[in-house]
Amino acid sequence: MNGKFGIIELPPVVSNTVCPESPPQVFSHTVGPAGDASTTDKTDDHAHYHRNGSPSNDHDHEYICKLLTEENEEEEDEQECIDRTKIITDMLTITSNKDYDYASLLRTSTQRDLSEQDIFMAIIQEMKERCPSLLNTLISVCVKDKEKVTVRQITSVAVAYSCLMFSRNNKNSAIQRVLTLLAVKGDANDEFIRRLNRMSLSLSCSGKIRILDKAVSASKIQLVEAIRSNPIMKITGDNLDFYIRTNHQSTENSNQDIHWFASNAFFARLSYEGLSENKPEVSPVFVGVIVTMVRLQDIDAEMFVLNQCETVKMIDVKKVLIGRLLCDSEEFEWLNRKLPQHIPHRYSDRMSKKQQVFTLKIMFKDESKNEDCLNIMSDYEDQIIELYTKAYGNTDMLDRHGVVLGGDMLTRERLQNAKNIRHLALTPRGRFQHLAPVTCELWHVKQDLLAKAYKALYKQESLGQCGTLFHLKTVLRRTNANGNVKSNYKAHEELLLLIVKALIRIAADDLPHSSEQNRETVLSHIFSKIYGLNCSNDDFIYNYYCNLITWGLQIINMSDTAKEGDTERLILNMKENAEFFYSNSTMSKYFTECVNTILQVNFLLSPHTRTRVLEGAFVNTKGGNGQNKEADLVQEHAIRNQKDIIRGLGANKTETATRRASGSANIIYKIGDNVDKLLNIPKPTTSHTKKTTSKDLDLAVSILRKVGPFNYVKGRKFDSFKEIPKKSQKNC
């Protein structure tokens, strides 16, 4: 009776006041979810009355209740389904054809095949070879005009064939596996998946669990195979945070703030043959324009800032970046033909190689606790020992190469502290010796750099001062750029770079618009103008915009360095970043991280490990020049994907279910991306369209032209940024 409604039939009540010839009366009453028919609410509109208008008494009649239970309803539904099937069977002449009992690719396709190959084209090819008549029939049904055949029509034929083959044999389930995983990605509940399964469009709910388990196992097998072919591995880790709100709170059931730890693994692309693995006693360092061998005890502060040669190189790089921002305008479109599409470096070819990223099992540990950090490091050791043992039969390759470990500033600091605590342990595993060095990754450095830029240049009290960052943000209606960079990094970066682009256009106003100009002359003129190289330091509005461009170009430079995978420019960026962080605060933690990175790669690490650290800062998941990303940004994307899958678990966030969901997230998103590519489905993006950006750029240029940012006027200033210093050439 729980949750069901029944019908109560009342027999006729014989009363002395009612004529015997009156027809019998039948009353119906709906019973509520409790199903209690013996207690009728006397004030209810459905209460029963005698013919004389008085309420009926419980003793005046008897109830005969026929309440429908769930079991009865299911039996009736099943019987109805059987009856419908029989009717349809009687309508048709059914014959079986054994010609379709062949080993279909729908059965043999692996999850890797589904994530990498064109499954729809493969199905059409199989139909053409195995059952051409069926292919022709389905094509003739879905294609109305043979001159206008679309991908959607071809895909519908492949899916229809897959449904038919799955109905014949549930092992022919390639498309059903794809749709099941996509349903999991879309947070579909079991009820929805069960409905799809009844229509032969997906696996069953138990099949969903099995395929997720297989995805986890397949990912682990692929990782072992990758280690067997390339033992030089790096791991990145970061916290995975959840806040779960409960509907019914109590002392035993309250909101939960969950902190777990997620990790990725990937492998080197460079060749490390011939690189020494011995730590240096002396290191090559530029002193002026000459390379000098410096002993560790002779290291001084000058070696942590750009020298003359490095400064010249960075100026050349920034001129190229300025040219790229300028060539979008019609007047300087000719610059596009004279600028390199990719800034070349020593390892350009190698860094364009595609990499595969593997998701390691999630750890239910909180990195903010020392005890949990020790457990994280211990778990890492257990995992890599198991993986290398499966790959090689022993840990000799692990002992030789080790594993580089990376994370953001807090992760690096906490995991390094865990290593320090266990420094005197008796065994290599106890000392976490295989996990070294622990490095700070670049995207979080860039994020903090952008946060420092907004802290220096973004003030709410400057709303009424035309041309300031906050004023332009308000005029352009960028409400998502609220000054809290960590809440929405993309929005803050877009706003800052839009204004930098507008300022560069204004700086080029006094140049003739001719394609015959010399590229170096044009870019040098703009560079000297936007950095105020020929002006004194007492125009504070000029200084404000010099600061804004300096911060903005550094963000652009770091992004371009990451895209190209330029390990040499990475070191120069860290030297510049150290100056930026130090100028903002002498207590900046990321200033310490920049100095630590320079100290490690230039002086403390062996050439072999140094190259591994620099190369491991970038990951190329797509392949091709300019397709690299920061390793910790790839980790952030993986965590986002894992969160999406874990949310679909609902209240069932057990450790087993969470590990299954997080371990399969990588293969689920790969299959989803492959399907989107095959079906020509564009990826959703939060970036502004080109048309919108163009309008905003024109508006920003018109506002800034009124201010005259590069027209030197002694003593002018913004009230909110009084006596702001101008960055020197060395800091730019």
XYZ file of C-alpha atoms in Angstrom:
732
model
C 0.000 0.000 0.000
C 2.994 2.347 0.459
C 2.747 5.200 -1.964
C -0.056 3.576 -3.991
C -3.661 4.530 -4.412
C -6.492 2.008 -4.340
C -10.211 1.981 -5.060
C -12.701 1.284 -2.300
C -16.014 -0.078 -3.499
C -18.888 0.437 -1.107
C -21.860 -1.926 -1.260
C -25.305 -0.364 -1.217
C -26.505 0.709 2.195
C -30.132 -0.150 2.886
C -31.915 2.507 4.892
C -35.519 2.782 6.033
C -35.688 6.236 4.555
C -34.656 5.086 1.118
C -37.114 3.656 -1.328
C -36.415 -0.063 -1.933
C -36.813 0.468 -5.653
C -33.913 2.899 -5.705
C -30.928 1.606 -7.641
C -27.955 0.499 -5.596
C -25.398 3.236 -4.988
C -21.683 2.651 -5.355
C -19.307 5.146 -3.791
C -15.642 5.336 -4.585
C -13.041 6.798 -2.312
C -9.376 7.420 -2.979
C -7.072 6.208 -0.244
C -3.975 8.321 0.431
C -0.405 7.188 0.487
C -0.792 5.642 3.906
C -3.475 3.394 2.487
C -5.475 3.431 5.718
C -9.094 2.908 4.694
C -10.415 2.411 8.207
C -9.975 6.033 9.268
C -11.933 8.387 7.089
C -11.542 12.073 7.767
C -15.013 13.356 8.687
C -14.125 16.819 7.423
C -12.835 15.532 4.093
C -14.717 16.474 0.969
C -14.694 12.789 0.071
C -16.360 11.638 3.319
C -19.452 9.498 2.782
C -22.893 10.765 3.645
C -26.294 9.169 4.090
C -29.023 10.279 1.797
C -30.439 12.433 4.548
C -27.219 14.456 4.523
C -25.760 13.235 7.809
C -22.289 11.778 7.893
C -22.101 8.035 7.635
C -21.128 5.941 10.630
C -18.372 3.351 10.490
C -20.851 0.733 11.659
C -23.443 1.510 8.992
C -21.588 -0.349 6.239
C -18.572 -2.502 5.509
C -15.641 -1.660 3.303
C -14.346 -4.015 0.675
C -10.875 -2.702 -0.158
C -9.010 -3.692 -3.261
C -5.646 -1.933 -2.870
C -3.105 -2.242 -5.637
C 0.356 -3.209 -4.404
C 3.625 -2.770 -6.312
C 3.871 -6.519 -6.830
C 0.405 -6.695 -8.317
C 1.160 -3.725 -10.536
C 4.405 -5.265 -11.800
C 2.633 -8.532 -12.500
C -0.043 -6.695 -14.444
C 2.589 -4.704 -16.360
C 4.464 -7.891 -17.190
C 1.295 -9.604 -18.319
C 0.384 -6.566 -20.410
C 3.840 -6.627 -21.994
C 3.439 -10.323 -22.797
C 0.061 -9.652 -24.334
C 1.434 -6.807 -26.455
C 4.326 -8.968 -27.605
C 1.920 -11.747 -28.571
C -0.244 -9.337 -30.552
C 2.782 -8.009 -32.433
C 4.067 -11.537 -33.026
C 0.739 -12.573 -34.485
C 0.841 -9.583 -36.817
C 4.264 -10.509 -38.224
C 5.794 -13.407 -40.040
C 8.980 -13.964 -38.054
C 11.883 -15.943 -39.434
C 15.430 -16.194 -38.095
C 18.478 -15.627 -40.287
C 21.719 -17.239 -39.162
C 23.683 -15.111 -41.611
C 23.964 -12.444 -38.903
C 25.718 -14.724 -36.403
C 29.186 -13.501 -37.323
C 31.919 -12.016 -35.133
C 30.931 -8.378 -35.365
C 33.221 -5.511 -34.456
C 30.394 -4.453 -32.173
C 31.542 -7.311 -29.979
C 35.304 -7.141 -30.451
C 35.838 -3.361 -30.160
C 37.778 -2.407 -27.045
C 37.411 0.777 -25.043
C 40.600 2.095 -26.602
C 39.079 1.504 -30.053
C 35.958 3.399 -29.033
C 38.041 6.349 -27.814
C 40.361 6.556 -30.830
C 38.742 5.076 -33.947
C 35.814 6.058 -36.162
C 33.346 3.471 -34.896
C 30.498 4.690 -37.123
C 32.514 4.369 -40.321
C 33.738 0.949 -39.216
C 30.130 -0.185 -38.715
C 29.131 1.027 -42.176
C 32.117 -0.814 -43.645
C 31.083 -4.010 -41.846
C 27.535 -3.691 -43.140
C 28.828 -3.194 -46.665
C 30.841 -6.406 -46.438
C 28.510 -8.564 -44.350
C 24.961 -7.421 -45.077
C 24.838 -5.053 -48.069
C 21.108 -5.578 -48.579
C 20.336 -4.398 -45.040
C 22.623 -1.408 -45.546
C 20.845 -0.450 -48.759
C 17.454 -0.802 -47.089
C 18.359 1.401 -44.129
C 20.028 3.976 -46.362
C 16.964 4.155 -48.591
C 14.775 4.752 -45.531
C 16.794 7.565 -43.927
C 18.110 9.322 -47.050
C 15.471 11.307 -48.886
C 17.791 13.088 -51.304
C 20.957 11.257 -52.322
C 22.544 14.588 -53.214
C 22.213 15.756 -49.600
C 23.561 12.988 -47.401
C 24.587 14.151 -43.908
C 26.723 12.712 -41.139
C 23.603 12.442 -39.021
C 21.932 10.125 -41.543
C 24.953 7.842 -41.811
C 25.236 7.758 -38.026
C 21.561 6.841 -37.678
C 22.104 3.843 -39.967
C 25.059 2.688 -37.857
C 23.091 3.096 -34.621
C 20.035 1.300 -36.038
C 22.206 -1.624 -37.118
C 23.849 -1.673 -33.681
C 20.481 -1.793 -31.917
C 19.359 -4.686 -34.103
C 22.561 -6.629 -33.520
C 22.416 -5.922 -29.780
C 18.850 -7.238 -29.664
C 20.050 -10.384 -31.402
C 23.055 -10.857 -29.104
C 23.754 -8.588 -26.155
C 27.498 -9.106 -26.651
C 27.301 -6.896 -29.755
C 27.383 -3.842 -27.534
C 29.948 -1.335 -28.841
C 27.457 1.487 -29.424
C 25.562 0.573 -26.255
C 28.795 0.861 -24.275
C 29.429 4.273 -25.786
C 25.920 5.491 -25.005
C 26.071 4.083 -21.474
C 29.312 5.914 -20.721
C 27.944 9.114 -22.247
C 24.844 8.726 -20.079
C 27.093 8.382 -17.026
C 28.953 11.517 -18.104
C 25.623 13.331 -18.370
C 24.621 12.367 -14.787
C 21.881 10.021 -16.005
C 20.275 8.028 -13.220
C 19.671 4.284 -13.267
C 16.021 4.721 -14.188
C 16.949 6.545 -17.383
C 19.624 3.975 -18.257
C 17.126 1.166 -17.642
C 14.718 2.763 -20.112
C 17.446 3.067 -22.734
C 18.372 -0.570 -22.154
C 14.803 -1.696 -22.811
C 15.058 0.094 -26.158
C 18.426 -1.601 -26.910
C 20.222 1.734 -26.713
C 22.398 1.080 -23.667
C 23.629 -1.582 -21.307
C 21.734 -2.515 -18.172
C 22.477 -0.895 -14.811
C 24.597 -3.859 -13.756
C 26.305 -3.722 -17.151
C 27.114 -0.075 -16.477
C 28.988 -1.032 -13.309
C 30.872 -3.779 -15.134
C 31.943 -1.482 -17.942
C 33.153 1.145 -15.453
C 35.204 -1.522 -13.684
C 36.622 -2.597 -17.036
C 37.511 1.015 -17.805
C 39.515 1.222 -14.572
C 41.277 -2.073 -15.303
C 41.968 -1.114 -18.912
C 43.481 2.200 -17.823
C 45.802 0.408 -15.401
C 46.878 -2.095 -18.062
C 47.617 0.745 -20.483
C 49.683 2.476 -17.801
C 51.779 -0.663 -17.253
C 52.329 -0.965 -21.017
C 53.382 2.683 -21.179
C 55.906 2.161 -18.362
C 57.267 -0.868 -20.182
C 57.937 1.233 -23.276
C 59.134 4.365 -21.431
C 60.213 4.203 -17.775
C 60.659 7.981 -17.342
C 57.429 9.053 -15.644
C 56.116 12.119 -13.861
C 53.176 12.389 -11.450
C 51.163 15.514 -10.682
C 48.748 15.735 -7.775
C 46.210 18.167 -6.400
C 43.359 18.233 -3.926
C 39.836 17.274 -5.011
C 37.342 19.141 -2.840
C 33.625 18.502 -2.436
C 30.976 20.135 -0.317
C 27.932 17.909 0.119
C 24.720 19.443 1.434
C 22.195 17.119 3.011
C 18.460 17.720 2.896
C 17.695 16.299 6.337
C 20.351 17.386 8.797
C 20.808 15.752 12.163
C 23.568 14.956 14.626
C 24.408 11.888 12.545
C 23.752 13.375 9.131
C 25.167 16.838 8.451
C 26.807 18.706 5.581
C 30.190 17.307 4.614
C 33.300 19.167 3.489
C 35.307 16.486 1.690
C 38.995 16.769 0.795
C 40.509 14.014 -1.336
C 43.648 13.802 -3.459
C 43.753 13.105 -7.210
C 46.751 12.399 -9.432
C 47.826 12.094 -13.069
C 50.782 10.301 -14.633
C 52.474 10.927 -17.988
C 55.778 10.152 -19.687
C 58.778 11.961 -21.128
C 59.145 12.881 -24.793
C 62.812 13.873 -24.901
C 65.817 11.613 -25.275
C 67.942 11.440 -22.126
C 70.826 9.448 -23.546
C 74.189 10.945 -22.721
C 72.880 13.199 -19.949
C 74.776 12.813 -16.700
C 72.837 11.729 -13.628
C 75.464 13.024 -11.201
C 74.766 16.198 -9.265
C 77.125 19.009 -10.303
C 79.820 20.494 -8.115
C 79.985 23.487 -10.456
C 77.302 24.881 -12.757
C 77.469 26.899 -16.003
C 76.116 30.415 -15.460
C 75.990 33.497 -17.699
C 78.073 36.333 -16.291
C 77.472 39.236 -18.642
C 77.728 37.576 -22.042
C 80.206 34.862 -21.040
C 79.398 31.392 -19.701
C 81.304 30.806 -16.466
C 81.499 27.709 -14.270
C 80.355 28.693 -10.782
C 80.855 26.692 -7.599
C 77.795 26.245 -5.403
C 79.332 28.272 -2.594
C 79.849 31.189 -4.985
C 76.171 31.601 -5.902
C 74.914 35.160 -5.427
C 71.696 37.115 -5.972
C 72.693 38.405 -9.430
C 72.349 34.891 -10.794
C 68.609 34.918 -10.045
C 67.809 37.893 -12.301
C 68.062 38.336 -16.057
C 71.525 39.092 -17.365
C 72.260 41.135 -20.471
C 71.871 38.311 -23.003
C 68.681 37.036 -21.389
C 67.196 40.535 -21.289
C 67.828 41.000 -25.017
C 66.218 37.639 -25.750
C 63.120 38.458 -23.699
C 62.755 41.839 -25.410
C 62.821 40.103 -28.805
C 60.179 37.637 -27.628
C 57.920 40.396 -26.336
C 58.219 42.308 -29.589
C 56.844 39.250 -31.371
C 54.001 39.019 -28.845
C 53.225 42.727 -29.330
C 53.156 42.197 -33.089
C 50.674 39.335 -32.709
C 48.342 41.553 -30.703
C 48.649 44.347 -33.256
C 48.221 42.369 -36.473
C 44.514 41.771 -35.784
C 43.807 45.332 -36.917
C 43.425 45.937 -40.645
C 46.150 48.600 -40.726
C 48.798 46.189 -39.456
C 47.562 42.964 -40.994
C 50.808 42.828 -42.985
C 52.649 42.071 -39.733
C 51.030 38.652 -39.647
C 53.125 37.567 -42.631
C 56.351 38.763 -41.029
C 55.939 37.182 -37.601
C 56.761 33.574 -36.697
C 53.686 31.474 -35.993
C 55.649 29.604 -33.326
C 58.711 30.952 -31.526
C 61.325 28.236 -32.158
C 63.399 26.661 -29.427
C 65.761 23.756 -28.927
C 63.121 21.044 -28.446
C 60.340 22.322 -30.728
C 59.956 19.037 -32.625
C 60.014 16.809 -29.564
C 57.588 18.947 -27.585
C 55.040 18.707 -30.402
C 54.685 14.966 -29.789
C 51.328 13.836 -28.418
C 51.242 12.431 -24.883
C 48.792 10.202 -23.090
C 47.769 11.162 -19.566
C 46.741 8.438 -17.114
C 44.548 8.918 -14.066
C 45.848 7.279 -10.903
C 43.518 6.017 -8.216
C 42.003 8.636 -5.974
C 43.238 8.859 -2.378
C 40.829 9.644 0.424
C 43.358 11.861 2.176
C 43.493 15.548 3.083
C 46.786 17.128 2.050
C 46.407 19.832 4.703
C 47.232 17.219 7.372
C 50.791 16.009 7.867
C 49.634 12.492 8.650
C 47.642 12.308 5.432
C 50.577 13.724 3.435
C 52.724 10.881 4.746
C 49.997 8.459 3.688
C 49.808 10.076 0.239
C 53.553 9.668 -0.283
C 53.419 6.112 1.026
C 50.521 5.315 -1.306
C 52.473 6.798 -4.222
C 55.395 4.521 -3.384
C 53.129 1.473 -3.252
C 51.531 2.333 -6.589
C 54.728 2.960 -8.542
C 56.451 -0.103 -7.061
C 53.475 -2.228 -8.124
C 53.376 -0.690 -11.608
C 57.095 -1.009 -12.317
C 57.126 -4.551 -10.946
C 54.308 -5.528 -13.312
C 56.111 -3.832 -16.204
C 59.648 -5.171 -15.628
C 59.355 -7.894 -13.006
C 61.395 -5.851 -10.511
C 62.044 -2.265 -9.434
C 65.476 -1.810 -11.035
C 64.195 0.749 -13.561
C 62.346 2.584 -10.804
C 65.482 2.665 -8.657
C 67.452 4.036 -11.594
C 65.081 6.726 -12.864
C 62.693 7.474 -10.011
C 59.550 9.552 -10.543
C 59.322 13.349 -10.604
C 56.446 14.643 -8.474
C 54.734 17.992 -9.085
C 51.930 20.130 -7.725
C 50.974 23.655 -6.795
C 52.887 25.625 -4.190
C 51.046 24.188 -1.169
C 51.176 20.627 -2.512
C 54.907 20.879 -3.201
C 55.586 22.308 0.232
C 53.512 19.716 2.092
C 54.784 16.684 0.198
C 58.376 17.891 0.513
C 57.841 18.233 4.256
C 56.602 14.636 4.316
C 59.846 13.576 2.604
C 61.859 15.556 5.140
C 60.080 13.849 8.035
C 61.024 10.422 6.676
C 64.558 11.420 5.681
C 66.204 9.061 8.194
C 64.078 6.000 7.395
C 66.038 2.780 6.863
C 64.688 1.761 3.441
C 64.372 3.629 0.117
C 60.629 3.102 0.239
C 60.476 4.493 3.766
C 62.450 7.579 2.693
C 60.210 8.043 -0.366
C 63.436 7.965 -2.332
C 61.722 7.127 -5.623
C 59.717 10.380 -5.506
C 62.218 13.124 -6.257
C 62.389 15.970 -6.870
C 59.101 17.560 -5.792
C 58.481 20.573 -8.045
C 56.128 23.552 -8.208
C 54.061 23.698 -11.396
C 53.599 26.708 -13.660
C 49.883 27.356 -14.084
C 49.403 28.128 -10.406
C 52.383 30.493 -10.626
C 50.657 32.277 -13.515
C 47.381 32.367 -11.601
C 49.028 33.987 -8.598
C 50.852 36.429 -10.880
C 47.518 37.526 -12.356
C 46.091 37.857 -8.845
C 49.000 40.135 -7.910
C 48.355 42.243 -11.026
C 44.736 42.791 -10.007
C 45.795 43.539 -6.450
C 48.082 46.287 -7.738
C 45.855 47.785 -10.463
C 42.228 46.969 -9.583
C 40.518 49.132 -6.969
C 36.801 49.734 -6.534
C 37.339 53.358 -5.540
C 38.739 54.004 -9.039
C 35.303 53.532 -10.628
C 34.937 57.246 -11.357
C 38.446 57.571 -12.828
C 38.145 57.068 -16.569
C 40.479 54.452 -18.026
C 41.345 52.494 -14.884
C 40.974 48.741 -14.832
C 37.896 48.833 -12.595
C 36.273 51.580 -14.674
C 36.783 49.640 -17.914
C 35.511 46.450 -16.294
C 32.306 48.283 -15.367
C 31.844 49.881 -18.784
C 32.455 46.563 -20.561
C 30.026 44.845 -18.154
C 32.469 42.132 -17.187
C 30.695 41.364 -13.927
C 32.468 38.010 -13.597
C 35.800 39.835 -13.217
C 35.295 40.833 -9.586
C 38.936 40.975 -8.515
C 38.973 37.452 -7.069
C 41.124 35.765 -9.713
C 40.876 32.273 -8.227
C 37.090 32.325 -8.537
C 37.220 32.891 -12.316
C 40.692 32.943 -13.812
C 39.559 33.043 -17.441
C 37.366 36.121 -17.031
C 40.113 38.127 -15.319
C 42.735 37.113 -17.868
C 40.482 38.049 -20.800
C 39.734 41.481 -19.349
C 43.384 42.322 -18.664
C 44.585 41.134 -22.073
C 41.773 42.991 -23.829
C 42.951 46.253 -22.272
C 46.589 45.448 -23.102
C 45.565 44.923 -26.717
C 43.690 48.236 -26.741
C 46.728 50.067 -25.327
C 49.021 48.572 -27.967
C 46.662 49.762 -30.706
C 46.732 53.259 -29.259
C 50.533 53.157 -29.083
C 50.574 52.463 -32.828
C 48.374 55.445 -33.725
C 51.293 57.641 -34.788
C 52.750 55.021 -37.149
C 52.072 55.203 -40.907
C 49.841 52.411 -42.167
C 51.963 50.891 -44.878
C 52.966 47.312 -45.615
C 56.372 48.519 -46.777
C 57.519 49.283 -43.232
C 60.274 47.397 -41.513
C 58.949 44.994 -38.889
C 61.759 45.647 -36.424
C 61.358 49.414 -36.703
C 57.624 49.271 -36.014
C 57.861 46.865 -33.085
C 60.824 48.677 -31.509
C 58.937 51.983 -31.678
C 55.858 50.496 -30.002
C 57.952 48.674 -27.401
C 59.802 51.807 -26.324
C 56.541 53.757 -26.211
C 54.476 51.361 -24.110
C 57.309 50.888 -21.626
C 58.052 54.606 -21.421
C 61.744 54.185 -22.171
C 62.076 57.792 -23.340
C 59.958 59.420 -20.617
C 60.667 60.397 -17.039
C 58.940 58.838 -14.045
C 56.671 61.728 -13.002
C 53.618 61.044 -15.227
C 51.792 58.588 -12.974
C 48.968 57.855 -15.421
C 51.644 56.886 -17.949
C 53.241 54.771 -15.213
C 49.909 53.072 -14.461
C 49.529 51.894 -18.048
C 53.184 50.839 -18.242
C 52.522 48.638 -15.217
C 49.348 47.236 -16.756
C 51.092 46.357 -20.033
C 54.070 44.882 -18.183
C 51.879 42.551 -16.134
C 49.746 41.680 -19.167
C 52.658 40.851 -21.461
C 54.186 38.667 -18.774
C 50.945 36.658 -18.595
C 50.929 36.378 -22.409
C 54.586 35.345 -22.406
C 53.983 32.613 -19.833
C 51.015 31.297 -21.821
C 53.045 31.248 -25.041
C 55.945 29.544 -23.265
C 53.585 26.818 -22.098
C 52.020 26.363 -25.543
C 55.406 25.971 -27.205
C 56.861 23.862 -24.388
C 59.897 26.149 -24.333
C 62.058 24.894 -21.467
C 64.713 27.592 -21.938
C 62.222 30.447 -21.808
C 60.647 28.854 -18.730
C 63.769 29.631 -16.680
C 63.825 33.226 -17.924
C 60.152 33.599 -17.031
C 60.817 32.386 -13.506
C 63.531 35.022 -13.115
C 61.122 37.724 -14.255
C 58.335 36.326 -12.090
C 60.595 36.488 -9.056
C 60.989 40.241 -9.634
C 57.238 40.706 -10.050
C 56.389 38.810 -6.870
C 59.128 40.535 -4.880
C 58.002 43.990 -6.036
C 54.483 43.172 -4.847
C 55.485 41.679 -1.496
C 58.817 40.702 -0.010
C 56.991 37.889 1.831
C 55.434 36.372 -1.299
C 55.470 32.568 -1.169
C 55.550 32.294 -4.943
C 58.656 34.484 -4.952
C 60.242 31.751 -2.834
C 59.004 29.101 -5.278
C 60.509 30.966 -8.237
C 63.865 31.243 -6.473
C 63.680 27.573 -5.472
C 62.970 26.514 -9.067
C 65.892 28.570 -10.420
C 68.175 27.200 -7.714
C 67.208 23.609 -8.505
C 67.410 23.660 -12.297
C 70.494 25.864 -12.558
C 72.619 24.609 -9.682
C 71.404 21.611 -7.678
C 70.005 19.022 -10.096
C 71.927 16.764 -12.435
C 71.593 17.497 -16.184
C 69.356 14.425 -16.515
C 66.974 15.424 -13.716
C 67.070 19.097 -14.708
C 65.835 18.265 -18.203
C 63.125 16.004 -16.781
C 61.868 18.748 -14.480
C 61.752 21.343 -17.264
C 60.142 19.044 -19.818
C 57.649 17.684 -17.288
C 56.272 21.159 -16.706
C 54.354 20.814 -19.995
C 51.950 18.214 -21.367
C 50.764 17.883 -24.964
C 47.484 15.953 -25.038
C 46.599 16.788 -28.658
C 49.879 16.697 -30.538
C 51.310 19.411 -32.768
C 53.211 22.654 -32.337
C 51.727 25.123 -29.890
C 49.469 22.511 -28.260
C 51.257 22.112 -24.924
C 49.645 22.983 -21.592
C 50.943 23.387 -18.081
C 50.981 20.020 -16.301
C 48.981 21.322 -13.346
C 46.353 22.802 -15.678
C 45.888 19.343 -17.204
C 45.547 18.061 -13.634
C 42.853 20.660 -12.924
C 40.935 19.560 -16.020
C 41.185 15.915 -14.936
C 39.848 16.809 -11.479
C 36.942 18.679 -13.048
C 36.101 15.600 -15.128
C 36.318 13.364 -12.073
C 34.028 15.671 -10.108
C 31.443 15.568 -12.885
C 31.373 11.770 -12.799
C 31.393 11.581 -8.990
C 28.438 13.969 -8.751
C 26.426 11.474 -10.765
C 26.738 8.993 -7.902
C 24.211 10.983 -5.903
C 24.183 9.963 -2.261
C 26.103 6.764 -3.012
C 29.584 8.265 -2.643
C 31.216 5.212 -1.107
C 34.941 4.650 -1.520
C 34.395 1.805 -3.985
C 31.907 3.759 -6.095
C 34.079 6.873 -6.005
C 37.207 4.991 -7.080
C 35.255 3.345 -9.874
C 33.864 6.669 -11.073
C 37.113 8.626 -10.815
C 39.183 5.843 -12.363
C 36.910 5.636 -15.390
C 36.572 9.412 -15.892
C 39.530 9.577 -18.256
C 38.236 6.937 -20.686
C 34.688 8.331 -20.491
C 35.825 11.794 -21.552
C 38.074 10.387 -24.270
C 35.146 8.474 -25.748
C 32.954 11.556 -25.436
C 35.525 13.737 -27.205
C 35.908 11.150 -29.958
C 32.136 10.971 -30.498
C 31.909 14.774 -30.592
C 34.654 14.838 -33.194
C 32.968 12.174 -35.340
C 29.590 13.904 -35.133
C 31.101 17.355 -35.678
C 29.781 18.676 -32.369
C 31.657 21.845 -31.321
C 33.001 22.035 -27.808
C 31.195 24.459 -25.500
C 33.341 27.430 -24.578
C 33.086 30.240 -22.062
C 35.275 32.568 -24.129
C 33.748 35.584 -25.793
C 33.054 35.332 -29.494
C 35.235 37.255 -31.913
C 32.393 39.648 -32.733
C 31.747 40.457 -29.078
C 35.461 40.845 -28.344
C 35.851 43.168 -31.336
C 33.073 45.426 -30.071
C 34.536 45.483 -26.577
C 37.984 46.227 -27.987
C 36.705 49.183 -30.002
C 34.913 50.529 -26.926
C 38.032 50.159 -24.759
C 40.162 51.911 -27.402
C 37.732 54.838 -27.612
C 37.747 55.282 -23.816
C 41.524 55.027 -23.483
C 42.118 57.492 -26.322
C 40.297 60.108 -24.250
C 42.788 59.522 -21.438
C 45.824 59.698 -23.726
C 47.818 56.992 -21.921
C 51.058 57.621 -23.833
C 50.863 61.411 -24.046
C 53.408 62.499 -21.463
C 52.042 65.098 -19.025
C 54.151 65.815 -16.001
C 52.431 65.309 -12.652
C 49.095 63.868 -13.796
C 47.801 60.945 -11.741
C 44.814 58.802 -10.811
C 43.583 59.558 -7.296
C 43.498 55.846 -6.463
C 47.026 55.196 -7.768
C 49.092 58.139 -6.608
C 52.815 58.025 -7.323
C 52.740 54.552 -8.814
C 56.278 53.734 -10.009
C 57.112 52.850 -13.583
C 58.598 49.443 -14.269
C 62.183 49.650 -15.500
C 63.328 47.880 -18.642
C 64.972 45.226 -16.514
C 61.628 44.341 -14.942
C 59.851 44.154 -18.256
